[in-house]
Short mmCIF file of C-alpha atoms and ligand atoms in Angstrom, two decimals:
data_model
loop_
_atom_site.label_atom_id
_atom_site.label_comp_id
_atom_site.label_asym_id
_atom_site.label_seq_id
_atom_site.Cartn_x
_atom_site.Cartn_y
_atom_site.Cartn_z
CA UNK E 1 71.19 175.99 88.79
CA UNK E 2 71.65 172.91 91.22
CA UNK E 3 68.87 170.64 92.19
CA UNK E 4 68.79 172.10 95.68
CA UNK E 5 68.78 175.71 94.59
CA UNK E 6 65.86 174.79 92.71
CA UNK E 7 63.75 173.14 95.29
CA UNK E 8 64.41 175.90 98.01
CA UNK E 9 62.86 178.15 95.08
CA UNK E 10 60.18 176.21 94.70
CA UNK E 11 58.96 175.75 98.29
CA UNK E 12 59.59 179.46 99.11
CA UNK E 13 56.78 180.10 95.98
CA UNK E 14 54.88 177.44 97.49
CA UNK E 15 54.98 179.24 100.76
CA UNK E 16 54.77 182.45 99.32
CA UNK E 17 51.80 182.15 96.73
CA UNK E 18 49.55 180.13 98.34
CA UNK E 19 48.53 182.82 101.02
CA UNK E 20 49.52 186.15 99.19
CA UNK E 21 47.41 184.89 95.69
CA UNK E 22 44.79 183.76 98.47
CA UNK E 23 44.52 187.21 100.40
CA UNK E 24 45.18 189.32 96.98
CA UNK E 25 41.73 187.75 95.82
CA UNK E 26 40.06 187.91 98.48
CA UNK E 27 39.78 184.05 98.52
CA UNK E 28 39.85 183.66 102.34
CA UNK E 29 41.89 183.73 104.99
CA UNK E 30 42.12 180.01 106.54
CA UNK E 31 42.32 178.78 109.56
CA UNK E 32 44.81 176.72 111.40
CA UNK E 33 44.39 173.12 109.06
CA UNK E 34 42.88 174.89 106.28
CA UNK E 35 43.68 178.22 103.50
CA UNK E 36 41.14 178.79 100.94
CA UNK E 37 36.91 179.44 100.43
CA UNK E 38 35.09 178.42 103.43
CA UNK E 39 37.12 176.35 104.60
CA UNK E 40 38.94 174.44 101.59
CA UNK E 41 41.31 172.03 102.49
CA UNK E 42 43.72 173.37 99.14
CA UNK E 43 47.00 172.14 100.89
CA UNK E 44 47.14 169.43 103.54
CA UNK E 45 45.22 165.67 102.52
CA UNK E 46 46.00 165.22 106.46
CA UNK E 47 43.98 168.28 107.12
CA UNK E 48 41.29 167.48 104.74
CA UNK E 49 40.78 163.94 106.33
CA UNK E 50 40.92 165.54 109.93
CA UNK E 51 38.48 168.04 108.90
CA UNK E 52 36.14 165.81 107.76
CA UNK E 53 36.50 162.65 110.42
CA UNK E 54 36.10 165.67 112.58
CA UNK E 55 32.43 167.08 111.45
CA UNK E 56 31.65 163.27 110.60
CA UNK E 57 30.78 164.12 107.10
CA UNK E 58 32.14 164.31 103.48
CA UNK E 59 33.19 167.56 102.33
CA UNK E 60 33.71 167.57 98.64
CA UNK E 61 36.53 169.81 98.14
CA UNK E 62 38.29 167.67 100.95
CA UNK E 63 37.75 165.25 98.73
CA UNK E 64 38.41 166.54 95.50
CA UNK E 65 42.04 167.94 97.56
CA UNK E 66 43.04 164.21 98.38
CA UNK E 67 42.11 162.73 95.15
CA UNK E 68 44.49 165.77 93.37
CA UNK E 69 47.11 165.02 96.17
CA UNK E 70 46.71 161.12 95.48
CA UNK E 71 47.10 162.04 91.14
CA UNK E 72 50.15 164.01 92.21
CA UNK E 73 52.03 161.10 94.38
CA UNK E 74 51.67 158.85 92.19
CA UNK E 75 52.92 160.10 89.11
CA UNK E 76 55.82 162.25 91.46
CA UNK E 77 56.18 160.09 94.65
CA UNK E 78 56.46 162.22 97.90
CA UNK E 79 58.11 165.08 95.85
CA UNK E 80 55.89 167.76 97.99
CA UNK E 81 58.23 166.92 100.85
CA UNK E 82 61.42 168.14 98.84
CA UNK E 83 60.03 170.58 96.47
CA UNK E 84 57.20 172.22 98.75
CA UNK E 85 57.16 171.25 102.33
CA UNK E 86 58.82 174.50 104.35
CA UNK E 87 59.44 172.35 107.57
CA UNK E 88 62.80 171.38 106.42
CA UNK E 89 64.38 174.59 105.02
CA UNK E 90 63.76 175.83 108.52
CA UNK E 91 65.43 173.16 110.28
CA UNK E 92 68.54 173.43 108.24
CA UNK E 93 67.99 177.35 108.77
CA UNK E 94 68.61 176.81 112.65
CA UNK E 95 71.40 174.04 112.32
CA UNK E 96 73.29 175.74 109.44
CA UNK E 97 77.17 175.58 110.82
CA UNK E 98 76.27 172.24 112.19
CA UNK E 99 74.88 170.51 108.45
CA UNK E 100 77.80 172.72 106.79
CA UNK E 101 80.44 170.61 108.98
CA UNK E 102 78.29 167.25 108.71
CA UNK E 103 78.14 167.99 104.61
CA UNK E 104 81.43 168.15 104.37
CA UNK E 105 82.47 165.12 106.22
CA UNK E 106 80.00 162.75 104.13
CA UNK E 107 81.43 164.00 100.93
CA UNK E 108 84.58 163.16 101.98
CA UNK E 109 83.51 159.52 103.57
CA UNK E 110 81.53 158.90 100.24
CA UNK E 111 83.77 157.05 98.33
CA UNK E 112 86.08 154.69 100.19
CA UNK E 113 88.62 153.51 97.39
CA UNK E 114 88.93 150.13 95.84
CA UNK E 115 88.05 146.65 97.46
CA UNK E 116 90.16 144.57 97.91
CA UNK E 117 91.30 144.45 93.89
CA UNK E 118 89.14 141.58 92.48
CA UNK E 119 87.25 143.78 90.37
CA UNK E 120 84.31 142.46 90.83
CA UNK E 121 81.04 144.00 91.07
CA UNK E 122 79.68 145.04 94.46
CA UNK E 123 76.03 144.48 95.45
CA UNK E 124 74.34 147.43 96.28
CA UNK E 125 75.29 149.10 99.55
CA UNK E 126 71.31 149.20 100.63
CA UNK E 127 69.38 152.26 102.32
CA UNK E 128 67.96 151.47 105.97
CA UNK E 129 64.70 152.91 105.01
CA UNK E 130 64.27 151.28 101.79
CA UNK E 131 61.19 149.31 101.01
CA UNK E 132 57.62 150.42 102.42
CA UNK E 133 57.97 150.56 106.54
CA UNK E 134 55.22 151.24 108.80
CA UNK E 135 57.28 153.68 111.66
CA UNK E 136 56.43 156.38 114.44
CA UNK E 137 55.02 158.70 111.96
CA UNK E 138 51.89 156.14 111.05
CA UNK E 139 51.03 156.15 114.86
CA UNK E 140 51.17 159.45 114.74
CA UNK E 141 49.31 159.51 111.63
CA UNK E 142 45.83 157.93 113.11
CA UNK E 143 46.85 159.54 116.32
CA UNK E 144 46.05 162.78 114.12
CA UNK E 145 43.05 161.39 112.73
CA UNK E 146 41.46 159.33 115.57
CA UNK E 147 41.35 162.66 117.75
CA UNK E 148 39.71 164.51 115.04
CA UNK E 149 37.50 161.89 115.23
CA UNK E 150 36.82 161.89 119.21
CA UNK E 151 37.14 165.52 119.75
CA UNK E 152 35.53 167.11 116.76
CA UNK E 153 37.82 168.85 114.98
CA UNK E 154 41.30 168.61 113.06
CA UNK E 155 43.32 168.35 116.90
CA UNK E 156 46.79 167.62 115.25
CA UNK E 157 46.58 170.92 113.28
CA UNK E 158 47.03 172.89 116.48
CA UNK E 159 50.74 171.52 116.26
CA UNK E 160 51.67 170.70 112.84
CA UNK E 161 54.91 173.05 111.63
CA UNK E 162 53.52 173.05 107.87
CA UNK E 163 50.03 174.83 109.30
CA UNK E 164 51.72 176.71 111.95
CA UNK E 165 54.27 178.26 109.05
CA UNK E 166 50.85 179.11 106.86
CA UNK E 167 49.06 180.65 109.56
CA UNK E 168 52.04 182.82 110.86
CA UNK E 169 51.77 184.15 107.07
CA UNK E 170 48.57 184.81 107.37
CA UNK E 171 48.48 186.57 110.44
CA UNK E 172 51.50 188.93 109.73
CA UNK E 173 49.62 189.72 106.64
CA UNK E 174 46.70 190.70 108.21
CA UNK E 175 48.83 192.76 110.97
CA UNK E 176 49.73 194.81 108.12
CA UNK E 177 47.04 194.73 105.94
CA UNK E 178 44.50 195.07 108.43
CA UNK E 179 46.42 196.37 111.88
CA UNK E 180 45.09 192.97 113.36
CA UNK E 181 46.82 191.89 116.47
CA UNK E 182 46.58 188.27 117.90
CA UNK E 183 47.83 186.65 120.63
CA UNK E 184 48.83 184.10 117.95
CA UNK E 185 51.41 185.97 116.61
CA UNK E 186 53.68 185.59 119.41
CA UNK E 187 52.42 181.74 120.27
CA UNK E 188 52.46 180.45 117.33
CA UNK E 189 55.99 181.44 116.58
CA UNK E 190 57.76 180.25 119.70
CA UNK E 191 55.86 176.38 119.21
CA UNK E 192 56.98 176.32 115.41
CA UNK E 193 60.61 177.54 116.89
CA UNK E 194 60.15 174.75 119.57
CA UNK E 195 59.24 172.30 116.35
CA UNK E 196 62.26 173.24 114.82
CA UNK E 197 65.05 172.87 117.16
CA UNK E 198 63.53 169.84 119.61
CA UNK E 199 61.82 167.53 116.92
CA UNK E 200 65.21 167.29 114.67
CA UNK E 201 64.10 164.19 112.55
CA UNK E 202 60.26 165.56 112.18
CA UNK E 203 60.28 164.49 109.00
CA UNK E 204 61.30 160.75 109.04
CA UNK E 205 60.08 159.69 113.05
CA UNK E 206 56.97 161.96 113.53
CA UNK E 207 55.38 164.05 110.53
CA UNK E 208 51.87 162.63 109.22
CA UNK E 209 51.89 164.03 106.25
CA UNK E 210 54.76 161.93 105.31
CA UNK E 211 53.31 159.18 106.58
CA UNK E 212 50.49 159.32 104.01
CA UNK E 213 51.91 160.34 101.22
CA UNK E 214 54.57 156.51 101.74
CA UNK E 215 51.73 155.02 101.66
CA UNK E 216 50.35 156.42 98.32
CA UNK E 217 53.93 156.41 97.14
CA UNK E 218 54.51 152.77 97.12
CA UNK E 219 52.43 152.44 94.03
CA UNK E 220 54.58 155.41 92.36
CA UNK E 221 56.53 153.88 89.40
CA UNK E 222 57.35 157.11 87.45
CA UNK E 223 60.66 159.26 87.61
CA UNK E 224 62.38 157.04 90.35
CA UNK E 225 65.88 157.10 90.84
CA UNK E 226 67.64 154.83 88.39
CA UNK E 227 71.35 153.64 88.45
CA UNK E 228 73.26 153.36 85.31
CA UNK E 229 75.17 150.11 86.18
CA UNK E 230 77.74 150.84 83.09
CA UNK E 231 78.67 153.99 85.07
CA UNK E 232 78.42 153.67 88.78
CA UNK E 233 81.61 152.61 90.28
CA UNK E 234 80.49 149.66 92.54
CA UNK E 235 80.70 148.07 89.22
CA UNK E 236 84.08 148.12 88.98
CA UNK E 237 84.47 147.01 92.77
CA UNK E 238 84.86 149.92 94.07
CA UNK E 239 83.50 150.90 97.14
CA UNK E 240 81.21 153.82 96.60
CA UNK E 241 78.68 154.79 99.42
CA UNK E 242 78.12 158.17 97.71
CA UNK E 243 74.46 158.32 97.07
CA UNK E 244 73.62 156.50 99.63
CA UNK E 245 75.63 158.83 102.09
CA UNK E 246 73.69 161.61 100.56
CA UNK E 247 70.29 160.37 100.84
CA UNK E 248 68.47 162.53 103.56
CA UNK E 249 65.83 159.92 103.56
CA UNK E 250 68.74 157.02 104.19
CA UNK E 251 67.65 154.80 100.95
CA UNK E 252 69.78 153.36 98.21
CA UNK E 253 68.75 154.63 94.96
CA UNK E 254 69.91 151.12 93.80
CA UNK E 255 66.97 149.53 94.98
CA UNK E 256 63.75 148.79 93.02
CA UNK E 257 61.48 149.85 95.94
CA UNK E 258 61.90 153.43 97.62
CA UNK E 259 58.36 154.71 98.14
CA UNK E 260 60.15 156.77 100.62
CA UNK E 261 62.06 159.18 97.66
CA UNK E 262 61.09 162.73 97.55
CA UNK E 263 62.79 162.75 94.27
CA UNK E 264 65.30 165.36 95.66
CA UNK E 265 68.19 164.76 93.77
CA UNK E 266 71.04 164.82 96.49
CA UNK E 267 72.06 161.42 95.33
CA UNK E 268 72.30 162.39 91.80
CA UNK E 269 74.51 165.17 92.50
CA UNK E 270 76.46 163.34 95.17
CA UNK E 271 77.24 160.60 92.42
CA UNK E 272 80.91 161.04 91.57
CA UNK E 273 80.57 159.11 88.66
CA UNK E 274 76.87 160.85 87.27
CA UNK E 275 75.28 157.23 87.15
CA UNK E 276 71.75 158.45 88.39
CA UNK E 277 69.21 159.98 86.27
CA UNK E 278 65.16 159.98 86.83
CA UNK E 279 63.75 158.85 83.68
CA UNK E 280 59.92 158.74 83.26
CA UNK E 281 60.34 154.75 83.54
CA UNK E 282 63.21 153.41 84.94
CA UNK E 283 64.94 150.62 82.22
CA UNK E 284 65.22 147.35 83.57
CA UNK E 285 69.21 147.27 83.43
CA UNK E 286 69.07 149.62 85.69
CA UNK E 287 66.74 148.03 87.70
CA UNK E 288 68.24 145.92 90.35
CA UNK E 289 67.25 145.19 93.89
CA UNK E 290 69.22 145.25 96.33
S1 LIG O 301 66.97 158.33 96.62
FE1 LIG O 301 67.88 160.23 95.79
S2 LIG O 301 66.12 161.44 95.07
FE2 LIG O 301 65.30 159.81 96.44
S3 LIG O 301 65.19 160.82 98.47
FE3 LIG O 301 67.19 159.75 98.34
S4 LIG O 301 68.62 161.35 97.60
FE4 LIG O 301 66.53 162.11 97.20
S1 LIG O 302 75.41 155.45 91.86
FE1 LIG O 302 77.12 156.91 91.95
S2 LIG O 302 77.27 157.49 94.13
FE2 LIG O 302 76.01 155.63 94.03
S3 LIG O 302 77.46 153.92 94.35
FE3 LIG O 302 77.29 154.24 92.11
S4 LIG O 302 78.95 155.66 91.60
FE4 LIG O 302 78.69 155.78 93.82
#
């Protein structure tokens, strides 16, 4: 089974189990930044922190959710956004044809033939979002939380897809379980469709969540991307963009510093030559900077 195969599994059972093991014991029903027992922040640290900027107190399992979520980003890097997040898997739901057509081109483009016959080694081609960056999504980020703050309560959860997705869940669940009909059923759906199609590059120019978990990330140092230089074919001069190409998060899996790596695997696969591997540490011959 390929890498992607396996990470669409695993973020339809994150979607999946989280509410039905929730509602099956009786464990709660959520709200719109929270699922769990009175209110327990078990999924979002963005939530959490809303939640408790918001009622201007500390809630312990808010806490007790970011410290897990901090233990799990730094050992994994931001591997919930590959292997858990459902935002993307609906995006490329409702651009399908279009990514088909756009896949196909890049793995064509990926490896451009020889230079100009030196044989020399190439430097690394270099990712544009390599390194730690602060972007859009950190304004957005303590846009999210500075509103909690002033208004009370976790605002940017009235908006954000990854809630949204949870609480639709939730209440179709209770329609059947329960015959409970809400006004929400209908909203909620058409904004998260609205997410979907307007906000194309959620994930890398507005998402919070994201935003956080780069931060943490930068001091991740465990199963990063490494390069086998004796293998990959910039080596041997010639000009392979293949990984880089491939990257949805546009880094170079070359470079020492990628706090931005979800640890998807698209550049390992895309590697014509099989050169990248995610060892617990990454050796030190493979480890060179751009
Ligand atoms: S460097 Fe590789 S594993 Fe990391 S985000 Fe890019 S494609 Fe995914
Ligand atoms: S690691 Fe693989 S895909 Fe990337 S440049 Fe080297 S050979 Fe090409």
């Amino acid at each position: 089974m390929n890498m992607k195969r396996m990470r669409g599994i695993c973020a339809l059972v994150a979607v999946l189990a989280i509410p039905i093991l929730g509602l099956l014991f009786h464990t709660g029903t959520g709200n719109l930044s929270v699922f769990g027992i009175d209110g327990l922040a078990v999924i979002c640290p963005v939530g959490a922190l809303e939640a408790m900027l918001g009622s201007k107190g500390i809630v312990l399992r808010g806490v007790l959710c970011i410290a897990l979520t901090v233990a799990l980003v730094l050992v994994f890097g931001k591997v919930l956004c590959a292997w858990a997040c459902p935002f993307p898997w609906l995006q490329k739901f409702f651009r399908r044809k279009k990514r088909r057509s756009a896949v196909s081109a890049s793995s064509t483009s990926g490896c451009s033939g020889h230079c100009a016959g030196c044989g020399k080694a190439l430097p690394p081609v270099g990712g544009k979002r390599d390194g730690l960056r602060l972007d859009s999504r950190h304004l957005v980020l303590a846009g999210a939380l500075g509103s909690s703050a002033i208004f009370g309560f976790p605002v940017f959860c009235l908006v954000c897809p990854i809630g949204l997705t949870f609480t639709i869940l939730i209440g179709v669940w209770h329609l059947f379980a329960f015959n409970e009909t809400t006004w929400g059923l209908v909203v909620f759906p058409v904004i998260l469709l609205l997410e979907v199609t307007l906000f194309r590059k959620w994930c890398t120019r507005f998402c919070p969540v994201s935003a956080l978990l780069s931060l943490v990330s930068s001091g991740n140092r465990l199963f990063r991307p490494s390069v086998n230089p004796q293998l990959c074919l910039r080596e041997d001069g010639t000009d392979c963009r293949a990984c880089v190409n491939a990257c949805p998060e546009k880094l170079d899996p070359h470079s020492d510093f990628i706090p931005e790596c979800s640890k998807c695997g698209q550049c390992a696969s895309a590697c014509p030559a099989k050169a990248i591997t995610f060892p617990l540490v990454r050796p030190s011959a493979g480890n060179k900077s751009k």
